[in-house]
PDB file of C-alpha atoms in Angstrom:
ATOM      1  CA  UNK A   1      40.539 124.979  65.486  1.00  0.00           C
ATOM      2  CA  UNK A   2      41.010 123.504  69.014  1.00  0.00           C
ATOM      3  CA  UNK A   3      44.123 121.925  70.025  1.00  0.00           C
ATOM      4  CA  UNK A   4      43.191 118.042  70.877  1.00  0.00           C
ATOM      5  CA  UNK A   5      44.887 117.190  74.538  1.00  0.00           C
ATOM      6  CA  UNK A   6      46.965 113.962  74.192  1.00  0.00           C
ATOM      7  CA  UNK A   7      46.493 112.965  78.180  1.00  0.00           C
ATOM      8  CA  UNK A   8      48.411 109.753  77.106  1.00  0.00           C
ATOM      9  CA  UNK A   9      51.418 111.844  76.276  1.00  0.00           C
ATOM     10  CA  UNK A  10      51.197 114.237  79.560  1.00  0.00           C
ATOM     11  CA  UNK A  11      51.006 111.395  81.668  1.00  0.00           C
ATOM     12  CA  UNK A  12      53.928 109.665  79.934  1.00  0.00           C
ATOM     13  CA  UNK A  13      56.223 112.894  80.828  1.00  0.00           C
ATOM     14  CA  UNK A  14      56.109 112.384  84.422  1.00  0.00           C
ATOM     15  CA  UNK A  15      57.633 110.323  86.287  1.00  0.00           C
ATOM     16  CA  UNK A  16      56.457 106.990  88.698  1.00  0.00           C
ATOM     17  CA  UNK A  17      56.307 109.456  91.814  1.00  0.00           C
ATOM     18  CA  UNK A  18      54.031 112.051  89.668  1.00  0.00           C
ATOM     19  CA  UNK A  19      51.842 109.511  88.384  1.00  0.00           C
ATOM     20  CA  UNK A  20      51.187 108.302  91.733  1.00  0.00           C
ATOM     21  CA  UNK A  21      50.319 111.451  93.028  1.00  0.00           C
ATOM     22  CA  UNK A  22      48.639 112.494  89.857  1.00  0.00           C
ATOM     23  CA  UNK A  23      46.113 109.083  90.359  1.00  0.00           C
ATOM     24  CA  UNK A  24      45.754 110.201  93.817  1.00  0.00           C
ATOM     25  CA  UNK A  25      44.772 113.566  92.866  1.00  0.00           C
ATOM     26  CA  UNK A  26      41.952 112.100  90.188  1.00  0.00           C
ATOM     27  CA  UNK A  27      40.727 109.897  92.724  1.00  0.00           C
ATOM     28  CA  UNK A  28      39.392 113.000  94.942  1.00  0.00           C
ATOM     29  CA  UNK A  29      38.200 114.888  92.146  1.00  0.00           C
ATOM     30  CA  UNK A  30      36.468 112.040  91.040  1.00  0.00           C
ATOM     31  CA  UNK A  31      34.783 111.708  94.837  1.00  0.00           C
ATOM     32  CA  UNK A  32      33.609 115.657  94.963  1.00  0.00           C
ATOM     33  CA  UNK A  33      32.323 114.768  91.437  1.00  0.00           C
ATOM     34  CA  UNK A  34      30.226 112.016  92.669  1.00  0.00           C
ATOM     35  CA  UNK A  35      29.777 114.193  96.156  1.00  0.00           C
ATOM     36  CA  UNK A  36      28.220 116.987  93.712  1.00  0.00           C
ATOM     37  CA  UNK A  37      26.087 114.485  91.787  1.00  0.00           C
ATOM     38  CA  UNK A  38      24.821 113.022  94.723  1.00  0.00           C
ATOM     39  CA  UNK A  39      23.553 116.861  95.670  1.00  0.00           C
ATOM     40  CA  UNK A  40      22.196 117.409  92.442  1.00  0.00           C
ATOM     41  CA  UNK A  41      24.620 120.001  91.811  1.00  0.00           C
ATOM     42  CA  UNK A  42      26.370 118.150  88.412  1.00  0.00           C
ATOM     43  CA  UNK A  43      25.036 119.821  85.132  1.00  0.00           C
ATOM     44  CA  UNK A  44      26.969 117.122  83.474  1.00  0.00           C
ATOM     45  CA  UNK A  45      28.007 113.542  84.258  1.00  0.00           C
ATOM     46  CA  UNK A  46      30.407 113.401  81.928  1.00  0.00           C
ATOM     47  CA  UNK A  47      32.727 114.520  83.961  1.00  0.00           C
ATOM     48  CA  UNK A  48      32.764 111.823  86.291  1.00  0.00           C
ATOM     49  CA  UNK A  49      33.436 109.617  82.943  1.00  0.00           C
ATOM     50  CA  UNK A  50      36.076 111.414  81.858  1.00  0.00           C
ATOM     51  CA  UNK A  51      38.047 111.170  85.305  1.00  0.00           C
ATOM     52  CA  UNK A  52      37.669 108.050  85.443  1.00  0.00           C
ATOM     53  CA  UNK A  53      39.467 106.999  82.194  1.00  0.00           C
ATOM     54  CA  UNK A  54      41.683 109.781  82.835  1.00  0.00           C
ATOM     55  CA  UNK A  55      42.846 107.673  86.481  1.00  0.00           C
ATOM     56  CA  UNK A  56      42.291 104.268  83.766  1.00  0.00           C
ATOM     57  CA  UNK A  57      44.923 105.955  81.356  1.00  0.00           C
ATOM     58  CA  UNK A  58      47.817 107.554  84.026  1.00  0.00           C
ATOM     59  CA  UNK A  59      46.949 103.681  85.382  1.00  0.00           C
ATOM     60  CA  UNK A  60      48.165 101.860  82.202  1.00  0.00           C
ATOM     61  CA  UNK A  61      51.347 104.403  81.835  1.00  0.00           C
ATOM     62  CA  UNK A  62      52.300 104.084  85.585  1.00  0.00           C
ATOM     63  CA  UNK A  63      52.316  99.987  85.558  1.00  0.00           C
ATOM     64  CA  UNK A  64      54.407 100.509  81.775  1.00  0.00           C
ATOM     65  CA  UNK A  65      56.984 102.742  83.196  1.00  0.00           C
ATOM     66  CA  UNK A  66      57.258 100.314  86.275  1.00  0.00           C
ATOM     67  CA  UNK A  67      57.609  97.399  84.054  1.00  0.00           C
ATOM     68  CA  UNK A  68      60.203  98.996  82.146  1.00  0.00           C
ATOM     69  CA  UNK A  69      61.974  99.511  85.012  1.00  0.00           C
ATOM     70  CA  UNK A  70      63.483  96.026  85.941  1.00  0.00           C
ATOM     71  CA  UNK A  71      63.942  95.313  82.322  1.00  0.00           C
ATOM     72  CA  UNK A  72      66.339  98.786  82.870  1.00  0.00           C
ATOM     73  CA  UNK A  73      67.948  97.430  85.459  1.00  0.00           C
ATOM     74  CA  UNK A  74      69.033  94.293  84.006  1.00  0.00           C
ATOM     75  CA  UNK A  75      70.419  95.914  80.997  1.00  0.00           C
ATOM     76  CA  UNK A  76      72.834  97.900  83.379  1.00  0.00           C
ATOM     77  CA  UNK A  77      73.727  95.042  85.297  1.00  0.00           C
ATOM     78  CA  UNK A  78      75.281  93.039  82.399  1.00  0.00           C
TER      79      UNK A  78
END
C-alpha cells in the first residue's frame, strides 16, 4: 500500500521563513510547468494543478502561523 503524503502537515513543520521560501520555490516550478506546456512538452497537466494547490495550501498555513503570532505575543506580554 502507498503511504498518502499529508502536504498540510509538512508545510505546518516549517517555519514562516521556510514557507516563504517554500511558496517561492512552487511559484517557479509552477512557471517551467506552464513554460513546458506552452512547448508541448507536458504529458500531464496535472501537474500544474497540483502546484498550484500545493502554493494554495503552504498559503493558508503561512497566513495561520502569522496570525498566531501576535496572539503569541500578547500572551507573553501580560
Amino acid at each position: 500500500a502507498k503511504k498518502k503524503v499529508n502536504v498540510i502537515e509538512d508545510f505546518r513543520k516549517l517555519d514562516e521563513k521556510q514557507l516563504v521560501t517554500k511558496i517561492a520555490d512552487l511559484r517557479k516550478e509552477l512557471v517551467e510547468q506552464h513554460r513546458a506546456n506552452k512547448a508541448g512538452e507536458l504529458p500531464s497537466t496535472a501537474v500544474i494543478t497540483k502546484i498550484r494547490k500545493d502554493i494554495a495550501k503552504a498559503s493558508t498555513v503561512l497566513s495561520e502561523k502569522s496570525q498566531a503570532a501576535p496572539e503569541a505575543q500578547k500572551e507573553q506580554e501580560k
